[in-house]
Coordinates of C-alpha atoms in Angstrom, one line a residue:
M1 CA -12.2 -22.9 12.0
G2 CA -10.1 -25.9 12.9
T3 CA -6.3 -26.1 12.9
Y4 CA -4.1 -24.1 10.5
E5 CA -3.2 -27.4 8.7
D6 CA -6.8 -28.4 8.3
V7 CA -7.8 -25.0 6.9
F8 CA -4.8 -24.6 4.6
R9 CA -5.3 -28.2 3.3
A10 CA -9.0 -27.4 2.5
S11 CA -8.0 -24.3 0.7
T12 CA -5.6 -26.0 -1.6
E13 CA -7.3 -29.4 -2.1
D14 CA -10.7 -27.9 -3.0
P15 CA -10.3 -24.2 -3.4
E16 CA -13.7 -23.8 -5.1
A17 CA -15.6 -25.3 -2.1
F18 CA -13.4 -23.4 0.3
W19 CA -14.1 -20.0 -1.2
L20 CA -17.8 -20.7 -1.9
K21 CA -18.1 -21.3 1.8
A22 CA -16.3 -18.1 2.6
A23 CA -18.6 -16.2 0.2
E24 CA -21.5 -17.0 2.5
G25 CA -20.1 -14.2 4.7
I26 CA -21.1 -11.6 2.1
D27 CA -24.6 -10.5 1.1
W28 CA -25.3 -11.0 -2.6
E29 CA -28.0 -9.9 -4.9
V30 CA -27.3 -13.0 -6.9
A31 CA -25.3 -15.6 -4.9
P32 CA -22.5 -17.3 -6.9
R33 CA -22.9 -21.0 -7.7
R34 CA -19.4 -21.2 -9.1
A35 CA -16.3 -20.0 -7.4
L36 CA -13.7 -19.9 -10.2
D37 CA -13.8 -19.4 -13.9
A38 CA -10.5 -20.7 -15.4
S39 CA -11.6 -20.7 -19.0
G40 CA -9.6 -17.6 -19.8
A41 CA -6.5 -18.7 -17.8
P42 CA -4.1 -17.1 -16.8
F43 CA -6.9 -14.5 -16.5
Y44 CA -8.9 -16.1 -13.7
R45 CA -12.2 -14.8 -12.5
W46 CA -13.7 -15.4 -9.1
F47 CA -17.5 -15.8 -8.5
P48 CA -18.3 -15.1 -12.2
D49 CA -22.1 -15.6 -11.8
G50 CA -22.4 -13.5 -8.6
R51 CA -23.8 -10.0 -8.3
L52 CA -23.4 -7.7 -5.3
N53 CA -22.6 -4.2 -4.1
V54 CA -19.5 -3.7 -2.0
C55 CA -20.8 -0.5 -0.3
F56 CA -24.0 -2.3 0.7
N57 CA -21.9 -5.0 2.3
A58 CA -19.7 -2.4 4.1
L59 CA -22.5 -0.2 5.4
D60 CA -26.2 -0.8 4.6
R61 CA -26.4 -4.4 5.7
H62 CA -25.1 -3.6 9.2
V63 CA -27.8 -0.9 9.5
E64 CA -30.5 -3.3 8.3
A65 CA -29.2 -5.8 10.9
G66 CA -30.0 -3.3 13.7
R67 CA -26.4 -2.0 14.3
G68 CA -26.8 1.4 12.8
E69 CA -25.8 3.2 16.0
Q70 CA -22.6 1.2 16.3
P71 CA -19.4 3.3 15.5
A72 CA -18.2 2.5 12.0
L73 CA -15.4 5.0 11.5
V74 CA -13.5 7.2 13.9
Y75 CA -11.6 10.1 12.4
D76 CA -8.8 11.1 14.7
S77 CA -6.6 14.0 13.7
P78 CA -4.1 15.3 16.3
V79 CA -2.7 17.7 13.7
T80 CA -6.0 19.5 13.6
E81 CA -7.0 18.6 17.1
T82 CA -10.2 17.0 15.7
Q83 CA -12.1 13.8 16.3
R84 CA -15.4 12.6 14.9
T85 CA -17.1 9.3 15.2
Y86 CA -19.5 8.1 12.4
T87 CA -22.0 5.4 13.2
Y88 CA -22.9 3.0 10.5
A89 CA -26.1 4.9 9.9
Q90 CA -24.4 8.2 9.7
L91 CA -21.6 6.9 7.4
R92 CA -24.2 5.3 5.1
D93 CA -26.0 8.6 4.8
E94 CA -22.9 10.6 4.2
V95 CA -21.8 8.1 1.5
A96 CA -25.2 8.0 -0.1
A97 CA -25.3 11.8 -0.3
F98 CA -21.9 12.0 -2.0
A99 CA -22.7 9.1 -4.3
G100 CA -25.8 11.0 -5.3
A101 CA -23.7 14.1 -6.0
L102 CA -21.3 12.1 -8.2
A103 CA -24.3 10.6 -10.0
Q104 CA -25.6 14.1 -10.7
L105 CA -22.2 14.8 -12.4
G106 CA -22.8 11.9 -14.7
V107 CA -20.6 9.4 -12.9
G108 CA -22.0 5.9 -13.3
R109 CA -21.1 2.2 -13.5
G110 CA -17.6 1.7 -14.8
D111 CA -16.7 5.4 -14.9
R112 CA -13.4 6.3 -13.1
V113 CA -13.0 8.8 -10.3
V114 CA -9.5 9.8 -9.1
I115 CA -9.3 10.6 -5.4
Y116 CA -6.4 12.8 -4.4
M117 CA -6.9 13.6 -0.7
P118 CA -5.3 13.8 2.7
M119 CA -6.2 11.4 5.5
V120 CA -9.7 12.8 6.2
A121 CA -12.9 10.9 6.6
E122 CA -14.1 12.3 3.3
A123 CA -11.5 10.2 1.5
A124 CA -13.1 7.0 2.7
I125 CA -16.6 8.5 2.0
A126 CA -15.5 9.2 -1.6
M127 CA -14.2 5.7 -2.0
L128 CA -17.4 4.1 -0.7
A129 CA -19.5 6.5 -2.7
C130 CA -17.9 5.3 -5.9
A131 CA -18.5 1.7 -4.9
R132 CA -22.1 2.5 -4.1
I133 CA -22.9 3.5 -7.7
G134 CA -20.6 1.1 -9.5
A135 CA -17.9 3.6 -10.4
V136 CA -14.2 2.7 -10.2
H137 CA -12.1 4.8 -7.9
S138 CA -8.4 5.3 -8.1
V139 CA -6.8 6.9 -5.0
V140 CA -3.6 8.7 -5.5
F141 CA -1.4 9.2 -2.4
G142 CA -1.5 12.9 -1.4
G143 CA 2.3 13.0 -1.2
F144 CA 2.7 12.6 -4.9
A145 CA 3.8 15.6 -7.0
P146 CA 1.8 16.9 -10.0
H147 CA 3.8 14.9 -12.6
E148 CA 3.0 11.6 -10.9
L149 CA -0.7 12.5 -10.4
A150 CA -0.9 13.5 -14.1
V151 CA 0.5 10.1 -15.2
R152 CA -2.3 8.4 -13.2
I153 CA -5.0 10.7 -14.5
D154 CA -3.9 9.9 -18.1
D155 CA -4.0 6.2 -17.5
A156 CA -7.2 6.0 -15.5
A157 CA -9.0 8.7 -17.6
P158 CA -11.3 9.8 -14.8
K159 CA -14.6 11.6 -15.4
V160 CA -14.2 13.4 -12.1
V161 CA -11.3 14.1 -9.7
V162 CA -12.1 14.5 -5.9
S163 CA -9.5 16.5 -3.9
A164 CA -9.2 18.8 -0.9
S165 CA -8.0 22.4 -0.4
C166 CA -5.1 21.2 1.7
G167 CA -3.3 18.5 3.6
I168 CA -1.3 18.8 6.8
E169 CA 2.2 17.5 7.2
G170 CA 3.3 17.9 10.8
K171 CA 2.9 21.7 11.4
R172 CA 2.9 22.5 7.7
V173 CA -0.2 23.1 5.7
I174 CA 0.2 21.8 2.1
A175 CA -2.0 23.4 -0.5
Y176 CA -3.4 20.6 -2.7
K177 CA -5.4 22.7 -5.2
P178 CA -2.3 24.1 -7.0
L179 CA -0.8 20.7 -7.2
L180 CA -4.0 19.3 -8.7
D181 CA -4.3 22.2 -11.2
Q182 CA -0.7 21.7 -12.3
A183 CA -1.4 17.9 -12.7
I184 CA -4.5 18.5 -14.9
E185 CA -2.5 21.0 -17.0
L186 CA 0.2 18.4 -17.5
A187 CA -2.2 15.6 -18.3
V188 CA -3.5 14.8 -21.8
H189 CA -6.8 13.6 -20.4
K190 CA -8.9 16.4 -18.9
P191 CA -11.4 15.4 -16.2
E192 CA -14.8 17.0 -16.6
K193 CA -15.0 18.3 -13.0
S194 CA -13.0 18.5 -9.8
V195 CA -14.8 18.3 -6.5
I196 CA -12.9 20.1 -3.7
L197 CA -13.3 19.6 0.0
Q198 CA -12.7 23.0 1.6
R199 CA -10.7 22.6 4.8
P200 CA -10.6 25.4 7.4
Q201 CA -6.8 25.3 7.6
Q202 CA -6.6 26.7 4.1
R203 CA -9.4 27.3 1.6
A204 CA -8.8 27.0 -2.1
E205 CA -9.8 29.4 -4.9
L206 CA -12.1 27.4 -7.2
G207 CA -12.0 27.6 -11.0
P208 CA -14.8 27.2 -13.6
D209 CA -14.5 23.4 -13.6
D210 CA -14.3 23.1 -9.8
L211 CA -17.1 22.3 -7.4
D212 CA -17.3 22.7 -3.6
W213 CA -18.0 19.4 -1.8
A214 CA -20.4 21.0 0.7
D215 CA -22.4 22.8 -2.0
L216 CA -22.5 19.7 -4.2
I217 CA -24.0 17.4 -1.5
A218 CA -26.4 20.0 -0.2
D219 CA -29.0 19.4 -2.8
A220 CA -28.0 15.9 -4.0
P221 CA -30.6 13.1 -3.6
P222 CA -29.1 10.1 -1.8
A223 CA -28.0 7.3 -4.2
D224 CA -29.1 3.7 -3.8
C225 CA -26.6 0.9 -4.1
V226 CA -26.1 -0.4 -7.7
P227 CA -25.5 -4.1 -7.9
V228 CA -22.6 -5.1 -10.2
A229 CA -21.0 -8.3 -11.4
A230 CA -18.5 -9.8 -8.9
T231 CA -15.9 -9.5 -11.7
D232 CA -16.4 -5.8 -12.2
P233 CA -13.6 -3.6 -11.1
L234 CA -13.9 -1.9 -7.7
Y235 CA -10.8 0.2 -7.9
I236 CA -7.5 0.8 -9.7
L237 CA -4.4 1.3 -7.4
Y238 CA -1.1 2.3 -9.0
T239 CA 2.1 0.7 -7.9
S240 CA 5.6 1.5 -9.0
G241 CA 7.1 -0.6 -11.8
T242 CA 10.7 -0.8 -12.7
T243 CA 10.1 1.7 -15.5
G244 CA 8.6 5.1 -15.2
K245 CA 5.0 4.2 -16.0
P246 CA 3.2 2.9 -12.9
K247 CA 1.2 -0.3 -13.0
G248 CA -2.6 0.0 -12.5
V249 CA -3.5 -2.9 -10.2
V250 CA -7.2 -3.8 -10.8
R251 CA -9.3 -5.1 -7.9
D252 CA -12.5 -6.9 -8.5
C253 CA -15.6 -6.5 -6.4
G254 CA -16.7 -10.0 -5.4
G255 CA -13.3 -11.7 -4.8
Y256 CA -12.0 -8.7 -2.8
A257 CA -15.1 -8.5 -0.6
V258 CA -15.0 -12.3 0.2
A259 CA -11.2 -12.4 0.8
L260 CA -11.2 -9.3 3.0
H261 CA -14.2 -10.4 5.1
W262 CA -12.6 -13.8 5.6
S263 CA -9.2 -12.3 6.5
M264 CA -10.6 -10.1 9.3
G265 CA -11.6 -13.1 11.4
A266 CA -8.9 -15.6 10.3
V267 CA -5.9 -13.3 10.3
Y268 CA -6.6 -10.3 12.6
D269 CA -9.1 -11.9 14.9
I270 CA -11.5 -8.9 14.5
G271 CA -15.3 -9.4 14.5
P272 CA -18.4 -7.1 14.6
G273 CA -18.2 -4.3 17.1
E274 CA -14.4 -4.7 17.7
T275 CA -12.0 -1.9 16.8
M276 CA -9.1 -2.0 14.4
F277 CA -6.5 0.8 14.0
T278 CA -4.4 0.7 10.9
G279 CA -1.7 3.4 10.9
S280 CA -1.3 3.8 7.2
D281 CA -2.8 6.0 4.4
V282 CA -5.7 5.4 2.1
G283 CA -3.4 6.1 -0.8
W284 CA -1.7 2.7 -0.3
V285 CA -3.1 -0.8 -0.4
V286 CA -3.0 -1.2 3.4
G287 CA -5.3 1.8 3.7
H288 CA -7.7 0.5 1.0
S289 CA -7.9 -2.9 2.6
Y290 CA -7.6 -2.4 6.3
I291 CA -8.6 1.2 7.0
V292 CA -11.6 1.3 4.7
Y293 CA -13.0 -2.0 3.3
A294 CA -12.2 -4.9 5.5
P295 CA -13.2 -3.5 8.9
L296 CA -16.5 -2.2 7.5
L297 CA -17.2 -5.5 5.7
A298 CA -16.7 -7.2 9.0
G299 CA -19.0 -4.8 10.9
A300 CA -16.1 -3.6 13.0
T301 CA -15.0 -0.1 13.9
T302 CA -12.1 1.4 12.0
V303 CA -9.8 4.3 13.0
L304 CA -8.7 6.7 10.3
Y305 CA -5.8 8.7 11.7
E306 CA -4.4 11.9 10.3
G307 CA -0.9 12.5 11.5
K308 CA 2.5 10.9 12.1
P309 CA 3.4 8.3 14.8
V310 CA 5.7 10.8 16.5
G311 CA 5.8 14.6 16.9
T312 CA 2.1 15.3 17.1
P313 CA 2.8 16.2 20.0
D314 CA 4.9 13.2 21.0
A315 CA 5.7 9.6 20.4
G316 CA 2.7 8.4 22.4
Q317 CA 0.1 9.1 19.8
F318 CA -0.4 5.5 18.7
W319 CA -0.8 4.5 22.4
R320 CA -3.3 7.3 22.9
V321 CA -5.4 6.2 19.9
A322 CA -5.3 2.6 21.1
A323 CA -6.4 3.6 24.6
E324 CA -9.1 6.2 23.7
H325 CA -10.8 4.1 21.0
K326 CA -10.4 0.7 22.7
V327 CA -8.4 -0.8 19.9
K328 CA -8.1 -4.6 19.8
T329 CA -5.8 -4.9 16.8
M330 CA -3.2 -2.4 15.6
F331 CA -1.6 -2.6 12.2
T332 CA 1.2 -0.4 10.9
A333 CA 4.7 -0.5 9.3
P334 CA 7.9 -1.3 11.2
T335 CA 9.1 2.2 10.2
A336 CA 6.5 3.7 12.6
F337 CA 7.8 1.7 15.5
R338 CA 11.4 2.5 14.7
A339 CA 10.4 6.2 14.8
I340 CA 8.6 5.7 18.1
R341 CA 11.5 3.8 19.6
K342 CA 14.0 6.5 18.4
Q343 CA 12.0 9.2 20.3
D344 CA 11.0 7.1 23.3
P345 CA 13.6 4.3 23.5
K346 CA 12.4 2.9 26.8
G347 CA 8.8 3.1 25.9
E348 CA 8.0 5.2 28.9
L349 CA 5.0 6.9 27.2
T350 CA 3.0 3.7 27.3
A351 CA 2.6 4.2 31.0
D352 CA 0.3 7.2 30.3
Y353 CA -2.3 5.0 28.6
D354 CA -4.5 2.0 29.4
L355 CA -3.5 -0.5 26.7
S356 CA -5.1 -3.5 28.4
G357 CA -7.5 -3.9 25.5
L358 CA -4.8 -4.1 22.9
R359 CA -4.4 -7.7 21.9
Y360 CA -2.3 -7.8 18.8
L361 CA 0.2 -5.6 16.9
F362 CA 0.6 -6.5 13.2
L363 CA 3.4 -5.0 11.2
A364 CA 3.9 -5.1 7.4
G365 CA 5.0 -3.1 4.4
E366 CA 8.7 -3.9 4.8
R367 CA 10.9 -6.5 6.5
L368 CA 10.5 -6.5 10.3
D369 CA 14.0 -6.5 11.7
P370 CA 14.4 -8.7 14.8
E371 CA 15.5 -5.7 16.9
T372 CA 12.3 -3.8 16.4
Y373 CA 10.3 -7.0 16.9
H374 CA 11.9 -7.7 20.3
W375 CA 11.5 -4.1 21.4
A376 CA 7.8 -4.0 20.6
S377 CA 7.2 -7.4 22.0
N378 CA 8.9 -6.8 25.3
L379 CA 7.3 -3.4 25.6
L380 CA 3.7 -4.4 24.9
N381 CA 3.7 -8.0 26.1
I382 CA 1.3 -9.0 23.3
P383 CA 1.8 -11.0 20.1
V384 CA 3.8 -8.8 17.6
I385 CA 3.0 -10.3 14.2
D386 CA 5.0 -9.7 11.1
H387 CA 3.1 -10.4 7.9
W388 CA 3.9 -10.1 4.2
W389 CA 1.8 -9.1 1.2
Q390 CA 1.8 -6.7 -1.8
T391 CA -0.3 -4.1 -3.5
E392 CA -1.0 -6.7 -6.1
T393 CA -2.3 -9.3 -3.7
G394 CA -4.7 -7.0 -1.8
W395 CA -4.5 -9.0 1.5
P396 CA -1.7 -11.0 3.2
I397 CA 0.1 -13.9 1.6
V398 CA 2.0 -15.0 4.7
A399 CA 1.0 -14.3 8.3
N400 CA 0.4 -15.8 11.7
P401 CA -3.3 -16.4 11.5
V402 CA -4.3 -15.8 15.1
G403 CA -8.0 -16.2 14.3
I404 CA -7.4 -19.8 13.2
E405 CA -4.4 -21.0 15.2
A406 CA -1.5 -18.9 16.5
A407 CA 1.9 -20.4 15.6
P408 CA 5.2 -19.9 17.4
V409 CA 7.0 -16.8 16.2
K410 CA 10.3 -16.9 14.4
P411 CA 11.8 -13.4 14.3
G412 CA 12.7 -12.5 10.7
S413 CA 9.8 -14.6 9.3
P414 CA 6.2 -13.5 8.7
T415 CA 5.3 -17.1 9.5
R416 CA 3.5 -19.4 7.1
P417 CA 1.4 -19.0 3.9
L418 CA -2.2 -18.2 4.6
P419 CA -5.0 -20.5 3.3
G420 CA -5.4 -19.9 -0.5
W421 CA -1.7 -19.0 -1.1
D422 CA 0.3 -21.9 -2.5
V423 CA 3.8 -20.4 -2.0
H424 CA 6.9 -22.0 -3.5
V425 CA 10.6 -21.0 -3.8
L426 CA 12.2 -21.7 -7.2
N427 CA 15.7 -21.4 -8.6
A428 CA 16.4 -19.7 -12.0
A429 CA 15.6 -22.9 -13.8
G430 CA 12.1 -23.0 -12.2
E431 CA 13.0 -25.9 -9.9
P432 CA 12.1 -26.1 -6.2
V433 CA 15.0 -25.4 -3.9
P434 CA 15.7 -27.2 -0.6
A435 CA 14.6 -25.8 2.7
G436 CA 16.9 -22.9 3.7
V437 CA 18.1 -22.1 0.2
D438 CA 17.2 -18.7 -1.2
G439 CA 15.4 -18.4 -4.5
A440 CA 12.5 -16.6 -6.2
I441 CA 9.3 -16.6 -4.0
V442 CA 6.4 -17.5 -6.2
V443 CA 2.7 -18.4 -5.8
K444 CA 1.1 -21.3 -7.8
L445 CA -1.8 -20.2 -10.0
P446 CA -4.6 -19.5 -9.7
L447 CA -4.2 -16.8 -7.1
P448 CA -6.9 -16.7 -4.5
P449 CA -9.8 -14.2 -4.5
G450 CA -8.9 -10.6 -3.8
S451 CA -5.7 -10.6 -5.8
L452 CA -5.3 -8.7 -9.0
P453 CA -7.0 -10.3 -12.1
T454 CA -4.9 -8.1 -14.4
L455 CA -3.5 -4.6 -14.9
W456 CA -5.7 -1.7 -16.0
N457 CA -5.8 -1.7 -19.8
D458 CA -2.6 -3.7 -20.0
D459 CA -3.0 -7.5 -20.1
D460 CA 0.3 -7.9 -21.8
R461 CA 2.2 -6.1 -19.1
F462 CA 0.3 -8.2 -16.5
I463 CA 1.7 -11.4 -18.0
A464 CA 5.1 -10.0 -18.7
S465 CA 5.5 -8.6 -15.1
Y466 CA 4.1 -11.4 -13.1
L467 CA 3.5 -14.6 -15.1
S468 CA 6.2 -15.0 -17.7
A469 CA 9.2 -15.9 -15.4
F470 CA 7.8 -19.3 -14.3
D471 CA 5.0 -21.1 -16.1
G472 CA 2.0 -21.6 -13.8
Y473 CA 3.3 -19.3 -11.1
Y474 CA 2.9 -15.7 -10.0
L475 CA 6.2 -14.0 -9.5
T476 CA 6.2 -11.9 -6.3
G477 CA 9.5 -10.1 -7.2
D478 CA 10.8 -11.0 -3.7
S479 CA 13.6 -13.5 -2.9
G480 CA 13.9 -15.7 0.1
H481 CA 13.4 -19.2 1.4
L482 CA 11.2 -21.7 3.2
D483 CA 12.6 -23.4 6.3
A484 CA 12.0 -27.0 7.4
D485 CA 8.8 -26.0 9.2
G486 CA 7.3 -24.2 6.2
Y487 CA 8.0 -20.7 7.5
V488 CA 8.7 -18.1 4.8
F489 CA 11.7 -15.8 5.1
V490 CA 11.5 -12.8 2.7
M491 CA 15.0 -11.4 2.1
G492 CA 14.5 -8.6 -0.3
R493 CA 13.3 -7.4 -3.8
T494 CA 14.7 -9.0 -6.9
D495 CA 13.9 -5.9 -9.0
D496 CA 14.8 -2.2 -8.8
V497 CA 11.7 -1.2 -6.7
I498 CA 12.8 -0.1 -3.3
N499 CA 10.8 0.0 -0.1
V500 CA 11.0 3.4 1.7
A501 CA 9.1 3.3 5.0
G502 CA 6.6 0.8 3.6
H503 CA 6.2 2.8 0.3
R504 CA 7.2 0.9 -2.8
L505 CA 9.0 3.4 -5.1
S506 CA 10.6 2.9 -8.5
T507 CA 14.3 3.7 -8.7
G508 CA 13.8 3.7 -12.5
S509 CA 11.4 6.7 -12.2
M510 CA 14.0 8.5 -10.0
E511 CA 16.7 7.8 -12.6
E512 CA 14.6 9.1 -15.4
T513 CA 14.1 12.3 -13.4
L514 CA 17.8 12.7 -12.6
A515 CA 18.8 12.1 -16.2
A516 CA 16.5 14.9 -17.3
H517 CA 18.8 17.5 -15.7
P518 CA 20.9 19.2 -18.4
D519 CA 24.2 18.6 -16.6
V520 CA 23.7 14.9 -16.0
A521 CA 25.4 12.4 -18.3
E522 CA 24.3 9.2 -16.6
C523 CA 23.0 8.2 -13.2
A524 CA 22.0 5.3 -11.0
V525 CA 19.7 5.2 -8.0
I526 CA 20.0 2.3 -5.5
G527 CA 18.2 1.5 -2.3
V528 CA 20.5 1.3 0.7
A529 CA 19.7 0.0 4.2
D530 CA 18.4 2.6 6.6
A531 CA 17.9 2.2 10.4
L532 CA 14.6 4.1 10.4
K533 CA 13.0 3.7 7.0
G534 CA 14.2 0.2 6.0
Q535 CA 15.6 1.6 2.8
V536 CA 16.4 5.0 1.3
P537 CA 17.4 5.9 -2.2
R538 CA 20.9 7.1 -3.0
G539 CA 21.7 8.8 -6.3
L540 CA 25.0 8.5 -8.1
V541 CA 25.5 10.9 -10.9
V542 CA 28.1 11.4 -13.6
L543 CA 28.2 15.0 -14.9
K544 CA 28.7 15.9 -18.6
A545 CA 32.2 16.8 -19.5
G546 CA 33.0 20.5 -19.2
T547 CA 30.3 21.0 -16.5
H548 CA 31.7 23.5 -13.9
R549 CA 29.4 24.3 -11.0
K550 CA 29.8 25.2 -7.3
P551 CA 30.1 22.2 -5.0
G552 CA 26.7 21.1 -3.9
E553 CA 24.8 23.2 -6.4
V554 CA 23.9 20.4 -8.9
E555 CA 23.2 18.0 -6.0
A556 CA 20.6 20.4 -4.5
E557 CA 19.0 20.9 -7.9
L558 CA 18.7 17.1 -8.4
V559 CA 17.1 16.6 -5.0
Q560 CA 14.6 19.3 -5.7
L561 CA 13.9 17.9 -9.2
V562 CA 13.0 14.5 -7.8
R563 CA 10.8 16.2 -5.1
D564 CA 9.0 18.2 -7.7
R565 CA 8.4 15.3 -10.2
I566 CA 7.8 12.4 -7.8
G567 CA 7.1 14.0 -4.5
A568 CA 8.6 14.2 -1.0
V569 CA 7.6 10.5 -0.5
A570 CA 10.7 9.6 -2.6
S571 CA 13.0 10.7 0.2
L572 CA 15.9 11.1 -2.2
K573 CA 18.2 13.5 -0.2
D574 CA 21.5 11.9 -0.9
V575 CA 23.1 12.5 -4.4
A576 CA 26.8 12.0 -5.0
I577 CA 28.7 13.3 -8.0
V578 CA 31.0 10.5 -9.1
P579 CA 33.5 10.3 -12.0
A580 CA 32.1 7.0 -13.4
L581 CA 29.6 4.2 -12.7
P582 CA 30.7 0.6 -12.6
K583 CA 29.4 -1.4 -15.5
T584 CA 29.7 -4.8 -17.1
R585 CA 31.4 -5.2 -20.4
S586 CA 28.1 -5.1 -22.1
G587 CA 27.3 -1.8 -20.5
K588 CA 24.9 -2.8 -17.7
I589 CA 25.3 -0.8 -14.5
L590 CA 26.2 -3.0 -11.5
R591 CA 23.5 -1.8 -9.2
K592 CA 23.4 -5.0 -7.1
T593 CA 27.1 -4.7 -6.5
M594 CA 26.8 -1.1 -5.4
R595 CA 23.9 -1.9 -3.1
G596 CA 25.9 -4.6 -1.4
I597 CA 28.9 -2.2 -0.8
A598 CA 26.5 0.5 0.5
D599 CA 25.0 -2.0 2.9
G600 CA 28.4 -2.8 4.3
H601 CA 29.1 -6.1 2.7
D602 CA 32.5 -7.1 1.5
E603 CA 31.2 -7.3 -2.1
P604 CA 33.6 -9.0 -4.5
I605 CA 34.3 -7.5 -7.9
P606 CA 32.2 -9.3 -10.5
S607 CA 34.1 -11.1 -13.2
T608 CA 31.9 -9.3 -15.8
V609 CA 33.0 -5.8 -14.7
D610 CA 34.5 -3.6 -17.3
D611 CA 36.9 -1.6 -15.1
P612 CA 37.5 -2.8 -11.5
A613 CA 39.1 0.5 -10.6
V614 CA 35.7 2.2 -10.9
I615 CA 34.3 0.0 -8.1
E616 CA 37.3 0.5 -5.9
A617 CA 37.0 4.3 -6.4
L618 CA 33.4 4.2 -5.4
R619 CA 33.7 2.1 -2.2
P620 CA 34.3 5.1 0.1
V621 CA 31.4 7.0 -1.4
L622 CA 29.0 4.0 -1.1
R623 CA 30.0 3.2 2.4
R624 CA 29.3 6.6 3.8
A625 CA 27.2 6.2 6.9
D626 CA 25.6 9.7 6.8
H627 CA 23.0 9.0 4.2
T628 CA 20.1 8.8 6.6
P629 CA 17.8 11.8 6.0

């Protein structure tokens, strides 16, 4: 590909030529002659005259090229002691069958399908089946509670919901069907049908609007691929906003396929027949991009893993997966490696497995702390590569592109912007800051293919959330700086979305939930540093006057309330009852000040504070070190 500098310069000096060349890696029904339509800026459209089918590119074309017997997807589930390998031909046939079943239910081009499933192969099959017939899938992480699922059902308005009878968390079996039933009851929009995959660990009782997956596909004719416009939506993926309503990130078909296919070789150094293991969940963007779509677009083998990195049965599961399936590139979150290190601090379990084929470890989803980087690097003696991206971007913004040219690693930095991403750091006035000075990390428009073109049914919020702060730039919501070598250092969020073990969660949603408790007068949720999860939420609650309850009683109710409304993924287990919250004279709660104190900084009292004594009274509470769940 040439040197990094050559490739990056080509992508910024003539992006249309660059991405039209990259588009040659995709099979089109109608090949695009134009790369970018900027006529509706800031709503940019990539490959506006192209037509394709993403499922065909992920499956059928590899079968037609004679590689139908190559493994496409490996389902590895230590929690059920199950493994199954799908060849490209087998996976195509399974997807075509389920796509035909959806078509028989009246699902067609542009219709939405919500997928609420555990980490099973059928989750990927359902996603690809939607893509096959031009439907738009919206995967909801299985850890979300009914209220959060209901919000997403109302926004996406699906014709059909696809779910499973149960999921498995460690040694616990979690019944999904009651959660789905409650969500549909809460939702204003009512899906026409629910398709339920019956798992042997716990079968579900089906209602009048429910259909059994196995029965449905038994008589369904296989569906052919439906070509769609490159600008048609492939999926909606909801990400937390700073208010309770999640943002529906839209992903287009053509730009996403081109960008992901290009990234597999350039960033991850994975080609046809090689194996990638991404330890994430299909409910998150990492799972969409690098468990399901990108490896299959590249003709590689992808591992879909059901389980945790530790405890099933030990901290050696990721090493086992890498050895058994001959993984070349592993990708997961730093949280996973902190958990592995906590259980096996010397990395002794690696001695049980042949890891000679493992060439790279990529980490993302949260900041990679230097301690974890050095531990993993010394243990594995391979490149450990931090990289940074977002749900909105669909693929990495900043990385060490080993498929182009590996750069020296600087611990604490995900390295340099990838081709296509014109990254800048600006101050509050919108002016570039010198090297080493923190500011808002932004990307010059237009964003490259694969990034979000807008939010689902909410163009105004798309502009307000991402494009209004600095004219001509996309606001990432992260702060940080560039060094003299062009390396990016991401220091943290600039909003009130926190990152818990790689999962972006809204503190605003948690505050809304806490405030709904009848005894709560006001509250605040802040993200505090945590050695294992990166951040965890801490709730600070002021009770209504005259409330008299047993110590710990209200706190327990609040923890359960958040779990019921948002889900266990929120990890809010620390709620403190306090006499007052620190505020500015205008009434704004000083969350940033509280976060700084909780993280151990000698935070000065802001000049705008209304009552300095409130902060001083809170310092011992905020500095408690026992908040780790």
